PDB file of C-alpha atoms in Angstrom:
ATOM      1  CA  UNK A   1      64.649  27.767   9.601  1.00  0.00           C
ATOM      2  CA  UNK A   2      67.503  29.058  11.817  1.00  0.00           C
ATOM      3  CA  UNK A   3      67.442  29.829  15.945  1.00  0.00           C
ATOM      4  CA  UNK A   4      66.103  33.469  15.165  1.00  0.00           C
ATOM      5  CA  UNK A   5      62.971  32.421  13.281  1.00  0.00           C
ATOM      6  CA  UNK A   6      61.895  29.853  15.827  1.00  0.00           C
ATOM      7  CA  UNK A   7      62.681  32.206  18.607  1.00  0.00           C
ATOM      8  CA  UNK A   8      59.837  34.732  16.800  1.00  0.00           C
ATOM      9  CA  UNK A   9      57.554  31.814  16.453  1.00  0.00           C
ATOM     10  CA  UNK A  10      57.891  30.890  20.099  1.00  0.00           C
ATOM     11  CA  UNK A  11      57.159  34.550  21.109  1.00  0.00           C
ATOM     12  CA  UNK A  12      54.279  34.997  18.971  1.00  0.00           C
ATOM     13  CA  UNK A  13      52.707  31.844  19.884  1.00  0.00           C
ATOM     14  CA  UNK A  14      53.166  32.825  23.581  1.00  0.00           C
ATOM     15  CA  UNK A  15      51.856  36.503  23.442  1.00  0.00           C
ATOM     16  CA  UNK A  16      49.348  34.929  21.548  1.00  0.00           C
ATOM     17  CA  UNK A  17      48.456  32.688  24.259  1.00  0.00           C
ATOM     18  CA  UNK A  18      48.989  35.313  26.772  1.00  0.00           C
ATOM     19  CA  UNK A  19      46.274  37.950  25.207  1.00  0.00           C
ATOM     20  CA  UNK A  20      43.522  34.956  24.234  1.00  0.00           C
ATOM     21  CA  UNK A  21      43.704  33.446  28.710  1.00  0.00           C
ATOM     22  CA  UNK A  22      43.467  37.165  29.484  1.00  0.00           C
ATOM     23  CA  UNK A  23      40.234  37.509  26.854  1.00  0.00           C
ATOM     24  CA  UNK A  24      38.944  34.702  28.350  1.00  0.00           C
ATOM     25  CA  UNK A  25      39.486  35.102  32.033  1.00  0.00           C
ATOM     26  CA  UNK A  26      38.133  38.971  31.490  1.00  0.00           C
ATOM     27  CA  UNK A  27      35.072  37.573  29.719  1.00  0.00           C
ATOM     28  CA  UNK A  28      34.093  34.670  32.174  1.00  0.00           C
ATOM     29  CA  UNK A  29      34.587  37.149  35.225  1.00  0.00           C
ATOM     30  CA  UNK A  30      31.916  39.875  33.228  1.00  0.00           C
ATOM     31  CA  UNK A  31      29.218  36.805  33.124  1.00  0.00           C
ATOM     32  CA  UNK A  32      30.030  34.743  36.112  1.00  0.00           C
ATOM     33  CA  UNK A  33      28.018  35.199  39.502  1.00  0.00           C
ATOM     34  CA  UNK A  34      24.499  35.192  40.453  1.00  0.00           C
ATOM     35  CA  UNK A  35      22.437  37.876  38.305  1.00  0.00           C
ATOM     36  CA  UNK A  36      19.018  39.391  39.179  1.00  0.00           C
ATOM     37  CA  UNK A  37      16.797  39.474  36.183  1.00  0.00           C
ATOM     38  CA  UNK A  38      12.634  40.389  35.548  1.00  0.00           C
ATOM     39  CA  UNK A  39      10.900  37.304  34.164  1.00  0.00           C
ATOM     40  CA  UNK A  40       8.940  38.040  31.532  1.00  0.00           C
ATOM     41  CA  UNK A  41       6.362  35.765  32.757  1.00  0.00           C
ATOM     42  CA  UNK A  42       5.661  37.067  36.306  1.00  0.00           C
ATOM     43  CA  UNK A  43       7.009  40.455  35.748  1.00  0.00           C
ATOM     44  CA  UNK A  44       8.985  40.432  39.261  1.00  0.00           C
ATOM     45  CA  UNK A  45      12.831  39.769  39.720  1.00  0.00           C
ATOM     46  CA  UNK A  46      14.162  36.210  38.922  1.00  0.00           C
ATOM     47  CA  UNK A  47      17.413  35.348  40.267  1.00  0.00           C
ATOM     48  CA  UNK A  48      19.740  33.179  37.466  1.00  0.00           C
ATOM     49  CA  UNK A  49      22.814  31.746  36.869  1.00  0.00           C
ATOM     50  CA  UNK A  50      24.610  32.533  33.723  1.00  0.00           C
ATOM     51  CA  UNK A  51      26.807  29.850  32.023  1.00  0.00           C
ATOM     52  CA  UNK A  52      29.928  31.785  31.840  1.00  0.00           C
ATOM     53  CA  UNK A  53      32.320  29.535  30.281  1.00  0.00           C
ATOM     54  CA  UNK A  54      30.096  29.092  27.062  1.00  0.00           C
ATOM     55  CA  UNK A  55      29.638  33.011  26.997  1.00  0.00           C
ATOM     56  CA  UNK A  56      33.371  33.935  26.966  1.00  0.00           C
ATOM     57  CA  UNK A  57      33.979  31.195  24.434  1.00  0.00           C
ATOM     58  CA  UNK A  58      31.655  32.538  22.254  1.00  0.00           C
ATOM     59  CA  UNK A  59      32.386  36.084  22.617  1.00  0.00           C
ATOM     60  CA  UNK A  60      35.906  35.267  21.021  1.00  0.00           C
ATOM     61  CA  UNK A  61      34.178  34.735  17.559  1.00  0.00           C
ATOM     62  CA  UNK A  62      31.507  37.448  18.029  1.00  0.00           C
ATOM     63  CA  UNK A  63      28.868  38.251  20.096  1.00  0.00           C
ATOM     64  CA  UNK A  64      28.184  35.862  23.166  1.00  0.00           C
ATOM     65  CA  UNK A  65      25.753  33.180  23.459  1.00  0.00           C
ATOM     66  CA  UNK A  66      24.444  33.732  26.671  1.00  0.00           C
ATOM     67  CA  UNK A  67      21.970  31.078  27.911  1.00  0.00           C
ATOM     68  CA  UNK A  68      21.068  30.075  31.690  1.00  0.00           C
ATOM     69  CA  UNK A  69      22.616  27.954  33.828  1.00  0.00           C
ATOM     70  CA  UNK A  70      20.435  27.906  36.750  1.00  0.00           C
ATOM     71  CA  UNK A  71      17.048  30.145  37.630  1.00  0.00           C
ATOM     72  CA  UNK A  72      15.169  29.936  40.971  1.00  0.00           C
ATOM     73  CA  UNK A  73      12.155  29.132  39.117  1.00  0.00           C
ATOM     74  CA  UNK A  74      13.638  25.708  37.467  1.00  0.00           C
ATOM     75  CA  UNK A  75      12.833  22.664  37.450  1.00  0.00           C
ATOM     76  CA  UNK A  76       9.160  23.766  36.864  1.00  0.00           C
ATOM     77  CA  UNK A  77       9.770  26.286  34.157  1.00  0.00           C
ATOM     78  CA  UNK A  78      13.343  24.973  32.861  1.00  0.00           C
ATOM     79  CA  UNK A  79      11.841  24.789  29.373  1.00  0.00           C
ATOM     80  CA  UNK A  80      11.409  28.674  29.403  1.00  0.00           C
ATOM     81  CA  UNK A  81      12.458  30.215  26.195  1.00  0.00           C
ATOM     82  CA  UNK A  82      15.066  32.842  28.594  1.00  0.00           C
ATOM     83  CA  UNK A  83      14.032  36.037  27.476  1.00  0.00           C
ATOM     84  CA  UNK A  84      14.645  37.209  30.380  1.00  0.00           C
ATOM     85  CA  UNK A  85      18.494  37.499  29.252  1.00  0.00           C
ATOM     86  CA  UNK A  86      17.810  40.036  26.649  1.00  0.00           C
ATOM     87  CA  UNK A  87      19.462  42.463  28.707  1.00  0.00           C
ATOM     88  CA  UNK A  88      22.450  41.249  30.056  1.00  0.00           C
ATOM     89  CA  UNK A  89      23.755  41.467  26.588  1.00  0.00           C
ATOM     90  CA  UNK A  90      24.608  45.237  27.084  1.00  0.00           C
ATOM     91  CA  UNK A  91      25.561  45.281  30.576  1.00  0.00           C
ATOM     92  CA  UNK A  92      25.631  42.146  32.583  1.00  0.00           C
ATOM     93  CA  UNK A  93      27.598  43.856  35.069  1.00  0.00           C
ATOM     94  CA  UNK A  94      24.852  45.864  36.168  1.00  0.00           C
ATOM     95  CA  UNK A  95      22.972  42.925  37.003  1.00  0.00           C
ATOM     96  CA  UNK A  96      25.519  41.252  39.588  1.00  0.00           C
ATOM     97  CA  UNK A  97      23.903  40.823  42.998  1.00  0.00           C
ATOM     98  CA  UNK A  98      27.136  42.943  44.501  1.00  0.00           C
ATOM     99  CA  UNK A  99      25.894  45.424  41.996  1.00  0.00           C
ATOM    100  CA  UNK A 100      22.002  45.129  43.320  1.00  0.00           C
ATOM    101  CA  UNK A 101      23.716  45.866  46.820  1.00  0.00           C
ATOM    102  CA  UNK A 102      25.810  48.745  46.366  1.00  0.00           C
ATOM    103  CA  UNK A 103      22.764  50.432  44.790  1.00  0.00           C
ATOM    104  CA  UNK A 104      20.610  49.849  47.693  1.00  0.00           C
ATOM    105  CA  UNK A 105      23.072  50.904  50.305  1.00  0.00           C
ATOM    106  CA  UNK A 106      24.054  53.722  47.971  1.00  0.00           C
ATOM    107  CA  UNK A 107      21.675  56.717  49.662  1.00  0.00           C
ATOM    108  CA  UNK A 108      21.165  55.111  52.787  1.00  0.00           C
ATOM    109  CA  UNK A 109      22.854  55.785  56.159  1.00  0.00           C
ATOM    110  CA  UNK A 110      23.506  53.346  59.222  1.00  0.00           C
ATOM    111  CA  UNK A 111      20.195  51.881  61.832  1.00  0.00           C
ATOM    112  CA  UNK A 112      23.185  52.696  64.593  1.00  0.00           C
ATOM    113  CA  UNK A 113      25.504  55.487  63.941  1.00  0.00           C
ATOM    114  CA  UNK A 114      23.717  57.341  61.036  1.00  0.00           C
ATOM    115  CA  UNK A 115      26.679  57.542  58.801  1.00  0.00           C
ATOM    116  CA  UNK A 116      26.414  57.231  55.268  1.00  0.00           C
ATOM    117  CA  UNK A 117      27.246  54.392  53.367  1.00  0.00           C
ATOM    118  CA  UNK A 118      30.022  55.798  50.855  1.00  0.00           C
ATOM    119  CA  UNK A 119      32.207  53.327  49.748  1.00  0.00           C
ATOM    120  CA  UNK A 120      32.214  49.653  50.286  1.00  0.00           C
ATOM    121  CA  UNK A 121      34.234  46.771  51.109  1.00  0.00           C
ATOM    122  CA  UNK A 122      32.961  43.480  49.954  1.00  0.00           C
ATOM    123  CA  UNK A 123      36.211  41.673  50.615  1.00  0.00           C
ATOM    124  CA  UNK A 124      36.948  42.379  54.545  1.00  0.00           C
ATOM    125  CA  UNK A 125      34.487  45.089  55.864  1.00  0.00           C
ATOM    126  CA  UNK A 126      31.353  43.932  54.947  1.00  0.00           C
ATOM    127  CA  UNK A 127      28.047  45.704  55.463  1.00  0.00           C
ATOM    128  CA  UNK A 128      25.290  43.597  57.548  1.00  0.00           C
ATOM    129  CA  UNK A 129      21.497  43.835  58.078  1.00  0.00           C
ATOM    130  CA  UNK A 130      18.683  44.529  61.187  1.00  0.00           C
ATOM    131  CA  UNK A 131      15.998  42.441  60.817  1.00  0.00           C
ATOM    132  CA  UNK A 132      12.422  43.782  61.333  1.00  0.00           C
ATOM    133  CA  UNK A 133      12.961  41.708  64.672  1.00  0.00           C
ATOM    134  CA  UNK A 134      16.325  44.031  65.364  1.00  0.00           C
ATOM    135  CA  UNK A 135      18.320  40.885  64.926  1.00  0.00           C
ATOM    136  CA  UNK A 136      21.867  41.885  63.294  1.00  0.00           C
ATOM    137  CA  UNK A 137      22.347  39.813  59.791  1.00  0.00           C
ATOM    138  CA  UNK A 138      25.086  39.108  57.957  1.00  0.00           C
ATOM    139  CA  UNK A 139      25.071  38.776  53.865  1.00  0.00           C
ATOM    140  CA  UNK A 140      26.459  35.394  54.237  1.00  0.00           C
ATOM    141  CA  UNK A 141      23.375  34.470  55.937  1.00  0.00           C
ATOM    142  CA  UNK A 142      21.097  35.531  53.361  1.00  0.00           C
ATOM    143  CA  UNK A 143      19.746  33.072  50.727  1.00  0.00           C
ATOM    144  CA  UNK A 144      20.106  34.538  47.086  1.00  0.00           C
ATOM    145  CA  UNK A 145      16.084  33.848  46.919  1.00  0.00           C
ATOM    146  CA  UNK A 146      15.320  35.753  49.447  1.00  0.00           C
ATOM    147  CA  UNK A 147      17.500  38.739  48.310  1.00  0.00           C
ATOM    148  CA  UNK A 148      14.318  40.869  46.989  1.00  0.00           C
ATOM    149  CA  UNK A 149      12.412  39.924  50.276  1.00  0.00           C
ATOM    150  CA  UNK A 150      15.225  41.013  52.346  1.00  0.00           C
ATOM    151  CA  UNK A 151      16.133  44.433  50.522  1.00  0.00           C
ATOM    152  CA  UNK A 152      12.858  45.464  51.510  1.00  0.00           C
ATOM    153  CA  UNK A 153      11.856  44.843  55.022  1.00  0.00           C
ATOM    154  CA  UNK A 154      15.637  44.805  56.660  1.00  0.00           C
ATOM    155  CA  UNK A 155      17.685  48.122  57.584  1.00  0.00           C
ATOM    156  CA  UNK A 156      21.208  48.902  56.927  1.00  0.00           C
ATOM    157  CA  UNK A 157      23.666  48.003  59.248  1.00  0.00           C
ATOM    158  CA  UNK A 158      27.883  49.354  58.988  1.00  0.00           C
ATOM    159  CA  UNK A 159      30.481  47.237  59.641  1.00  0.00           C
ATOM    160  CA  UNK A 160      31.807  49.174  62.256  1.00  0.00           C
ATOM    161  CA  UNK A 161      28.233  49.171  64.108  1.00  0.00           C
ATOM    162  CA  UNK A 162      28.032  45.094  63.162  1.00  0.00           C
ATOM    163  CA  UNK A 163      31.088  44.445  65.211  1.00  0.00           C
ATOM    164  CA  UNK A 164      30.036  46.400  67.814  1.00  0.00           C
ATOM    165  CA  UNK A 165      26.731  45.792  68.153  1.00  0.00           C
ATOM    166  CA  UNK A 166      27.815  41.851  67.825  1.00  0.00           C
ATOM    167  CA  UNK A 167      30.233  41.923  70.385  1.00  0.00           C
ATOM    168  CA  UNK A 168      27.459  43.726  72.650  1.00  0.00           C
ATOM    169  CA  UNK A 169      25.560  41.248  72.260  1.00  0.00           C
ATOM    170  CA  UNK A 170      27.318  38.210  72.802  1.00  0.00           C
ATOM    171  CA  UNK A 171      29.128  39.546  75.689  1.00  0.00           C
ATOM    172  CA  UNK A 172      27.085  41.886  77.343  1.00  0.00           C
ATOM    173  CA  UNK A 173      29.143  41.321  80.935  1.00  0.00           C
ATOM    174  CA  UNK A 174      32.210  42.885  79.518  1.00  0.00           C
ATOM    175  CA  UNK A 175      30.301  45.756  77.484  1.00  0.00           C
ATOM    176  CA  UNK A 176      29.986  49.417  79.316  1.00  0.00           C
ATOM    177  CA  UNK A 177      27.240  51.404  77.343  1.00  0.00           C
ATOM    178  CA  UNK A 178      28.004  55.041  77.254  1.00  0.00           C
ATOM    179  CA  UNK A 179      25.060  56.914  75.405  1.00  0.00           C
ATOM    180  CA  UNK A 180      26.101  60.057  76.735  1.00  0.00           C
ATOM    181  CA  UNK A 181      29.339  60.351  75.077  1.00  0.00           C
ATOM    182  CA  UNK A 182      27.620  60.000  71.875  1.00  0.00           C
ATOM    183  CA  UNK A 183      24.488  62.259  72.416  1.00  0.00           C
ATOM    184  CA  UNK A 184      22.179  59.059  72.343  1.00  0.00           C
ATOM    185  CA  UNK A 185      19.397  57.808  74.662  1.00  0.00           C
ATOM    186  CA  UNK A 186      18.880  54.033  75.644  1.00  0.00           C
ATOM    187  CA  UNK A 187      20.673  51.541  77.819  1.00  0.00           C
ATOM    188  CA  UNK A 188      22.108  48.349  77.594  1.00  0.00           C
ATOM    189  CA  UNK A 189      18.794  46.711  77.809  1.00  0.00           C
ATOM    190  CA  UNK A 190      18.385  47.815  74.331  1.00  0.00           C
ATOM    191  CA  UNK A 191      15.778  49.804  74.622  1.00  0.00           C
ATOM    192  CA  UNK A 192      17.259  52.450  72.005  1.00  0.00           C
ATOM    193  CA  UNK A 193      18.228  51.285  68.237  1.00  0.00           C
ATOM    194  CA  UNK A 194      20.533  54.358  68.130  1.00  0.00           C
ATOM    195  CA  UNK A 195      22.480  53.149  71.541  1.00  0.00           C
ATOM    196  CA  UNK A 196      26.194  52.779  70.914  1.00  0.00           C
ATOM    197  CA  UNK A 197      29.621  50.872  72.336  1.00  0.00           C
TER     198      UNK A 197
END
């Protein structure tokens, strides 16, 4: 074989390389990450684990073998036959906690301001919670078993309003509350959940 040939090897064998990590990495990203599931057993949301590496390896020689990795409900029911995963093999996507969340803020407007939640930013801006106590929550704060409990007794809070609100409250000797500037009633006692910065 001369130079040319192995030159055309060499670049084969590396594009091939180069398409089969990018297969991969795509498929492990579409299966990684907690996923919110209904048991077939209890009939109410189950949150699992997927193993994603042994999904994308076997979605390069057909359809994936998805099986769990971790469920809420394990140790006690880890011998569960996991029919629970039937559908994730449509559209796991759909079932990505992030995805849960920007459904539930989809439709819903801000406790403080009243805006509506459009677009989000789950990187650097986000979105935070009132508790029923009109404590301010943060996502971060929020175990992933709790998730159903929380999506229906807390309120929506922007991230705008969380800073704000935040800063409010842990500084409230450097905070001048202006209601009338924003046609609100309430002072800085807090005596208002639409009272602004």
């Amino acid at each position: 074989m001369n130079t040319a040939a192995y030159l055309i090897v060499i670049a084969l064998m590396a594009s091939a390389s180069y398409f089969g990590v990018r297969w991969l990495v795509r498929a492990y990203s579409r299966y990684r990450g907690t996923k919110i599931v209904t048991c077939p057993e209890t009939g109410r949301p189950a949150i699992v684990e997927v193993d994603a590496l042994h999904a994308s390896l076997t979605s390069t020689v057909g359809l994936p073998d998805i099986r769990l990795e971790n469920c809420w409900r394990w140790p006690l029911k880890e011998q569960c036959g996991q029919e629970c995963l039937a559908n994730l093999d449509v559209a796991p996507g759909q079932c990505l906690v992030s995805g849960v969340l920007m459904r539930w803020y989809r439709g819903k407007t801000c406790v403080y301001c009243g805006k509506p939640f459009e677009e989000l930013h789950w990187i650097d801006h986000k979105p935070a919670l009132q508790s029923p106590a009109g404590l301010l929550v943060r996502w971060s704060g929020v175990a992933v078993e709790n998730l159903s409990t929380v999506l229906e007794t807390h309120l929506p809070v922007c991230w705008n309003c969380y800073i704000a609100q935040s800063f409010g409250r842990d500084h409230p000797d450097v905070v001048v509350y202006r209601p009338w500037r924003n046609d609100t009633t309430g002072g800085a006692d807090g005596s208002s959940a639409s009272r602004h910065l």
